[in-house]
CSV table of C-alpha atoms and ligand atoms in Angstrom, one decimal:
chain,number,residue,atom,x,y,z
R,1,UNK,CA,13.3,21.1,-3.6
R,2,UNK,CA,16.6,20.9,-1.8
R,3,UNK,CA,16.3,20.0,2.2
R,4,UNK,CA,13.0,19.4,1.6
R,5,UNK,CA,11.2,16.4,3.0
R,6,UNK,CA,7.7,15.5,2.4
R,7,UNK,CA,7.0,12.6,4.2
R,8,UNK,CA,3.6,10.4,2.3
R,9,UNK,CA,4.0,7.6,4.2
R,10,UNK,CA,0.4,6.4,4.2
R,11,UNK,CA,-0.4,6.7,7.8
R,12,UNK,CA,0.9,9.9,7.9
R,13,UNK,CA,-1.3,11.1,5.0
R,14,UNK,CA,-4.3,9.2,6.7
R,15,UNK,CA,-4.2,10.8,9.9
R,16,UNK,CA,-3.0,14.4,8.2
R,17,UNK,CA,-6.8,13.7,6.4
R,18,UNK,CA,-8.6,13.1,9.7
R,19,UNK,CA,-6.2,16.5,11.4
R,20,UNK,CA,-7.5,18.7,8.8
R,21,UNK,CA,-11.3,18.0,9.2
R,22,UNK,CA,-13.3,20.8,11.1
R,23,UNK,CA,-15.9,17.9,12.2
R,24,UNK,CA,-12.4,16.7,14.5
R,25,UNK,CA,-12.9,17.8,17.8
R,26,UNK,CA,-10.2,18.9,20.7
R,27,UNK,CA,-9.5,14.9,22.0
R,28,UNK,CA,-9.3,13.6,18.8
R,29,UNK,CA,-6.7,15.9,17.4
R,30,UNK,CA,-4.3,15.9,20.0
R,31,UNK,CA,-4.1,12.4,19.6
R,32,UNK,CA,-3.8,12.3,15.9
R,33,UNK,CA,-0.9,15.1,15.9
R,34,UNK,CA,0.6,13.1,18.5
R,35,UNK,CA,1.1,9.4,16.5
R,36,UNK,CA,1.7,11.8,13.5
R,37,UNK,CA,4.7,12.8,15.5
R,38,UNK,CA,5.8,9.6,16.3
R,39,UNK,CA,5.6,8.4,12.6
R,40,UNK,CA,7.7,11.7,11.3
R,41,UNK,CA,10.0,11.1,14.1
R,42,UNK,CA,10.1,7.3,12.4
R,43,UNK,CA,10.8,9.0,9.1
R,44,UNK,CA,13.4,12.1,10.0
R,45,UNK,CA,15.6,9.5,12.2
R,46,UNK,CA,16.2,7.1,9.4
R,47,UNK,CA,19.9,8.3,8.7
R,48,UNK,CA,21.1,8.4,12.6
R,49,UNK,CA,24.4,6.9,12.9
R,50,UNK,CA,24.9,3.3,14.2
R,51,UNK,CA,27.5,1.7,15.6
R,52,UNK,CA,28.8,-2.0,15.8
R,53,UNK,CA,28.4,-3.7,19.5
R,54,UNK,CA,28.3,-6.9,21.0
R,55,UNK,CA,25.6,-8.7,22.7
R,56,UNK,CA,25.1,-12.2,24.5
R,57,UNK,CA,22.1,-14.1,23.4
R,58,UNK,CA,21.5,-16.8,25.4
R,59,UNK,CA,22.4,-19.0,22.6
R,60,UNK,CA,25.6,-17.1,22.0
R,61,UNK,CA,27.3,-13.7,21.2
R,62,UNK,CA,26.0,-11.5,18.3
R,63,UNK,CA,27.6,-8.4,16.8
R,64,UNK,CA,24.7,-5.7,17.0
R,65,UNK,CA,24.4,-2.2,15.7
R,66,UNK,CA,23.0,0.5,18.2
R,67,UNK,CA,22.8,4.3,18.0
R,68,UNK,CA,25.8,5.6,18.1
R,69,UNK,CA,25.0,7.8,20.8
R,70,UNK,CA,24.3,11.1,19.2
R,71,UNK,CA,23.1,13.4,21.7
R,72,UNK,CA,18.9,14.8,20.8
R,73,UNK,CA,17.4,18.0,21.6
R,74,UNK,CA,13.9,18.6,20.6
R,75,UNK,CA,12.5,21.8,20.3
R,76,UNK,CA,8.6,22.7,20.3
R,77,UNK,CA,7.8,26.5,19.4
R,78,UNK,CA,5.1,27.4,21.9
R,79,UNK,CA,1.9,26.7,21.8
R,80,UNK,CA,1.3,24.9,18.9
R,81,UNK,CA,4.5,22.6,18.9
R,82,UNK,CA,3.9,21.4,21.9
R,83,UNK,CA,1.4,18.9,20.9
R,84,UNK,CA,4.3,17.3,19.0
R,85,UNK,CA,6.5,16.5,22.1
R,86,UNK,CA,5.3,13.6,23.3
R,87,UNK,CA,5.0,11.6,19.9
R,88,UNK,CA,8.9,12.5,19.6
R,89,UNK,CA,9.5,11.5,22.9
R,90,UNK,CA,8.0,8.1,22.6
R,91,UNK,CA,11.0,7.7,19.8
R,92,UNK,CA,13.5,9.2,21.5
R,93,UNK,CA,13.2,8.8,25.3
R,94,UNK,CA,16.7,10.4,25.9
R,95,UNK,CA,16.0,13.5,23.9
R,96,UNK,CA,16.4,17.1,25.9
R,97,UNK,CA,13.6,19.7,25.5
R,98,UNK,CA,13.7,23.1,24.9
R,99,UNK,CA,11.0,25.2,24.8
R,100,UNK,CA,11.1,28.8,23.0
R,101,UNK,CA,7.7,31.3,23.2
R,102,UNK,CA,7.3,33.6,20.2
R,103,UNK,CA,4.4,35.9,19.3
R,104,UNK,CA,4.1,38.0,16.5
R,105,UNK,CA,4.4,41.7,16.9
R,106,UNK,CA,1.2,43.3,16.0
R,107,UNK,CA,2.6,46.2,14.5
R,108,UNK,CA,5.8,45.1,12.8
R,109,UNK,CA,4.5,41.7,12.1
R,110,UNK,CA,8.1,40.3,13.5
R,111,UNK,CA,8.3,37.3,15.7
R,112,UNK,CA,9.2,38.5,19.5
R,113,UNK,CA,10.5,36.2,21.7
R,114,UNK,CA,9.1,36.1,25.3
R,115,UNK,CA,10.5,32.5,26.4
R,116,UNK,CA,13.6,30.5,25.5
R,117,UNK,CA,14.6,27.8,28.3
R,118,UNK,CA,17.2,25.1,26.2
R,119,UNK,CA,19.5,22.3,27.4
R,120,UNK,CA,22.7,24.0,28.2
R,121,UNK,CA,24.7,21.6,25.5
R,122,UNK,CA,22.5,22.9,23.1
R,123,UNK,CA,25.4,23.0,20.4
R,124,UNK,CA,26.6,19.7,21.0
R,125,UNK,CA,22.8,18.4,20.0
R,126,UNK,CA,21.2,17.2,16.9
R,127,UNK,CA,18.2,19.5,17.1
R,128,UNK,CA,14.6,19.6,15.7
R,129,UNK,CA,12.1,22.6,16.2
R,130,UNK,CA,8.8,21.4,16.2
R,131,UNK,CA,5.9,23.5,15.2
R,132,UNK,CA,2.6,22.4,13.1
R,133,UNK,CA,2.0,25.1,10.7
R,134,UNK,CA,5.7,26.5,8.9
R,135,UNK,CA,3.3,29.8,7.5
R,136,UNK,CA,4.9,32.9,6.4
R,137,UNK,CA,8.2,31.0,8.3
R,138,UNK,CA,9.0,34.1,10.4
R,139,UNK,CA,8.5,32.0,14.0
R,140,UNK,CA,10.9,28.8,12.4
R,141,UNK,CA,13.3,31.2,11.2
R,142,UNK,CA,13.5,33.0,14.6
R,143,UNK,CA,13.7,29.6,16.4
R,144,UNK,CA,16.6,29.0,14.0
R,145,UNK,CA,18.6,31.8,14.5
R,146,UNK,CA,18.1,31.6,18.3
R,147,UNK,CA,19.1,28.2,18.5
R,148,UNK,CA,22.6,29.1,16.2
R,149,UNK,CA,23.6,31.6,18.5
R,150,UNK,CA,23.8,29.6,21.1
R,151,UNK,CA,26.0,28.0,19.1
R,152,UNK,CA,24.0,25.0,17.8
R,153,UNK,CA,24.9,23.9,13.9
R,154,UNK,CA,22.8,20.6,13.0
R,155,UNK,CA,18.9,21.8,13.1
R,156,UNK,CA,16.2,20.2,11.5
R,157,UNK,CA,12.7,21.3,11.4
R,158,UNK,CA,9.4,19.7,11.1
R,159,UNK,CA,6.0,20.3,10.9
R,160,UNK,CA,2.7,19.1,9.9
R,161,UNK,CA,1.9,21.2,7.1
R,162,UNK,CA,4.0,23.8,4.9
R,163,UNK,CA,3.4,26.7,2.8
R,164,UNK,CA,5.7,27.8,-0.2
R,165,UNK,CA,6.1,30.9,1.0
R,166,UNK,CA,7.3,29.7,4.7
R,167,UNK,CA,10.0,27.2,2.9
R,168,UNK,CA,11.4,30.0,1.1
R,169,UNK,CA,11.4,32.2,3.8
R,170,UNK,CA,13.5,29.7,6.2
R,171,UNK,CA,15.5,28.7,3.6
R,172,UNK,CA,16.5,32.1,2.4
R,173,UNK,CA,18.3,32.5,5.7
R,174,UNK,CA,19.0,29.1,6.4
R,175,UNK,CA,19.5,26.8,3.9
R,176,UNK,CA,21.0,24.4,5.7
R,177,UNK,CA,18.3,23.3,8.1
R,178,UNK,CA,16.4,20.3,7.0
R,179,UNK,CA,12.3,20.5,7.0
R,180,UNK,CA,10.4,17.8,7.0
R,181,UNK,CA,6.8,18.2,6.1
R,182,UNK,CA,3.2,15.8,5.9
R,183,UNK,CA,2.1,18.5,3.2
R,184,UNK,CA,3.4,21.7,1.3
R,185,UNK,CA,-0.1,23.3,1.1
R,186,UNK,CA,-1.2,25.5,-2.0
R,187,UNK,CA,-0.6,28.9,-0.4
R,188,UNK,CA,-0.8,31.8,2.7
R,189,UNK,CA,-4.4,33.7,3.0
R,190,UNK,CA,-4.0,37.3,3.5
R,191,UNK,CA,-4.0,36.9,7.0
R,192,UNK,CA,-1.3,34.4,7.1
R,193,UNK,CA,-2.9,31.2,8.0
R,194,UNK,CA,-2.3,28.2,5.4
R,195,UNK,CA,-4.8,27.3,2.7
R,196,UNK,CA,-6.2,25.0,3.4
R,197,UNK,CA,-4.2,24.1,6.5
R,198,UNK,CA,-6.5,22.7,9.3
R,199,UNK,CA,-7.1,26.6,10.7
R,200,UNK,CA,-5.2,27.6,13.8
R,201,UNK,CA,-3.4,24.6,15.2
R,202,UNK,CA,-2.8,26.2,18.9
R,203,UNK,CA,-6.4,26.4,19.0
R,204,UNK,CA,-8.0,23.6,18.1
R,205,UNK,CA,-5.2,21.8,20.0
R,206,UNK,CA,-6.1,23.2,23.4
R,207,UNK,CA,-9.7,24.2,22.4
R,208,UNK,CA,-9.5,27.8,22.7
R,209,UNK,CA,-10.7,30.2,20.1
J,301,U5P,N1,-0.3,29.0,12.5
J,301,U5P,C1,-1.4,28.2,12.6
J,301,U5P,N2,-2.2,28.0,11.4
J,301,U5P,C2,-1.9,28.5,10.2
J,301,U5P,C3,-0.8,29.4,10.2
J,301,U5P,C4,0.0,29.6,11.3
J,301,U5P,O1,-1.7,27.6,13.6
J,301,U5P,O2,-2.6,28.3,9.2
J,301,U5P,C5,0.5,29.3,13.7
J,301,U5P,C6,1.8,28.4,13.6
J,301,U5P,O3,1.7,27.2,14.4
J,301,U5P,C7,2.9,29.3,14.1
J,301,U5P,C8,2.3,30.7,14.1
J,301,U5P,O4,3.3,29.0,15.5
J,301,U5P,O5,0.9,30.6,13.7
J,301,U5P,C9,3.0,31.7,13.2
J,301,U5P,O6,3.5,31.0,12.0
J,301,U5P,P1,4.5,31.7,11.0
J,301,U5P,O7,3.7,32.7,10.2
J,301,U5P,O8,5.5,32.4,11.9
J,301,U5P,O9,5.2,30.6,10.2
């Protein structure tokens, strides 16, 4: 699949096992969607642009390659993506935050937004939207288009787990952001929550139900 990521690195696929488990409480899977997020953030930075410096050791001078200074935003889609922020952070310290709040309309099924607060450079930025579950894709697609007209054109996506159907539905409009992904899952349910997923991530995130 093309912009596709699935990321297997073994601790990712570890912890993704121990995130899924009903038996894990609240505690315990905050913290394991957290270092998940710091290990994806490992992953989906691997082709950030370096430059060549120079340092001073204290034995002597040494040609160096740092970041090249691309400017970050990350993105969470509220609630749920929220529990990624701090993993990415601890990767990218100089990394702006925007936050955008979505629910779904209960009649027309349609994403409405209700939040959007972004970095005002926002289309200078290298942006990922962060949300757990990509479902039917209607939120990450909304994120997507919100972010581009505000004039941002290098978006990535990532999320814990995927289903078919919300790949194809983000890349139908937007084939050009990137998802990255711990697991495409087998399918939706009929009321739109991934099987088998790890239930509603929102909720067992903040312990609510
Ligand atoms: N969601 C879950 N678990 C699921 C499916 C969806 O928590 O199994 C949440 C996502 O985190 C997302 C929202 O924020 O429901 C709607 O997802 P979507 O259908 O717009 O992709």
């Amino acid at each position: 699949m093309e912009n596709v990521f699935v990321l297997d690195h073994p601790l990712i696929q570890h912890k993704l096992a121990l995130i899924r488990d009903e038996n894990t409480g609240s505690k315990e899977f905050r913290e394991l969607v957290e270092e998940v997020a710091v290990l994806m953030a490992y992953e989906a930075t691997r082709n950030m642009p370096l430059e060549e410096t120079e340092v001073k050791t204290p034995v002597g001078p040494a040609k160096v390659k740092v970041l090249s200074g691309k400017k970050m935003g990350i993105i969470p889609i509220l609630r749920a993506g929220l529990g990624m922020v701090n993993g990415m952070l601890k990767l990218i310290p100089a990394a702006r935050v925007g936050h955008i709040g979505l629910y779904r309309d209960p009649d027309t099924l349609l994403p409405v937004e209700y939040y959007c607060k972004l970095p005002s450079d926002v289309s200078e930025r290298e942006l990922i939207i962060l949300d757990p579950m990509l479902a039917t894709g209607g939120s990450a697609a909304k994120a997507v288009e919100i972010l581009k007209e505000k004039g941002a054109t290098n978006i990535k996506l990532m999320c814990l787990i995927a289903a078919p159907e919300g790949i194809e539905a983000v890349h139908e409009k937007h084939p050009d952001v990137e998802i990255y992904t711990a697991s495409i899952d087998e399918k939706l349910n009929s009321h739109g929550y991934i099987v088998p997923g790890l239930g509603d991530a929102g909720d067992r995130l903040y312990g609510t139900k």
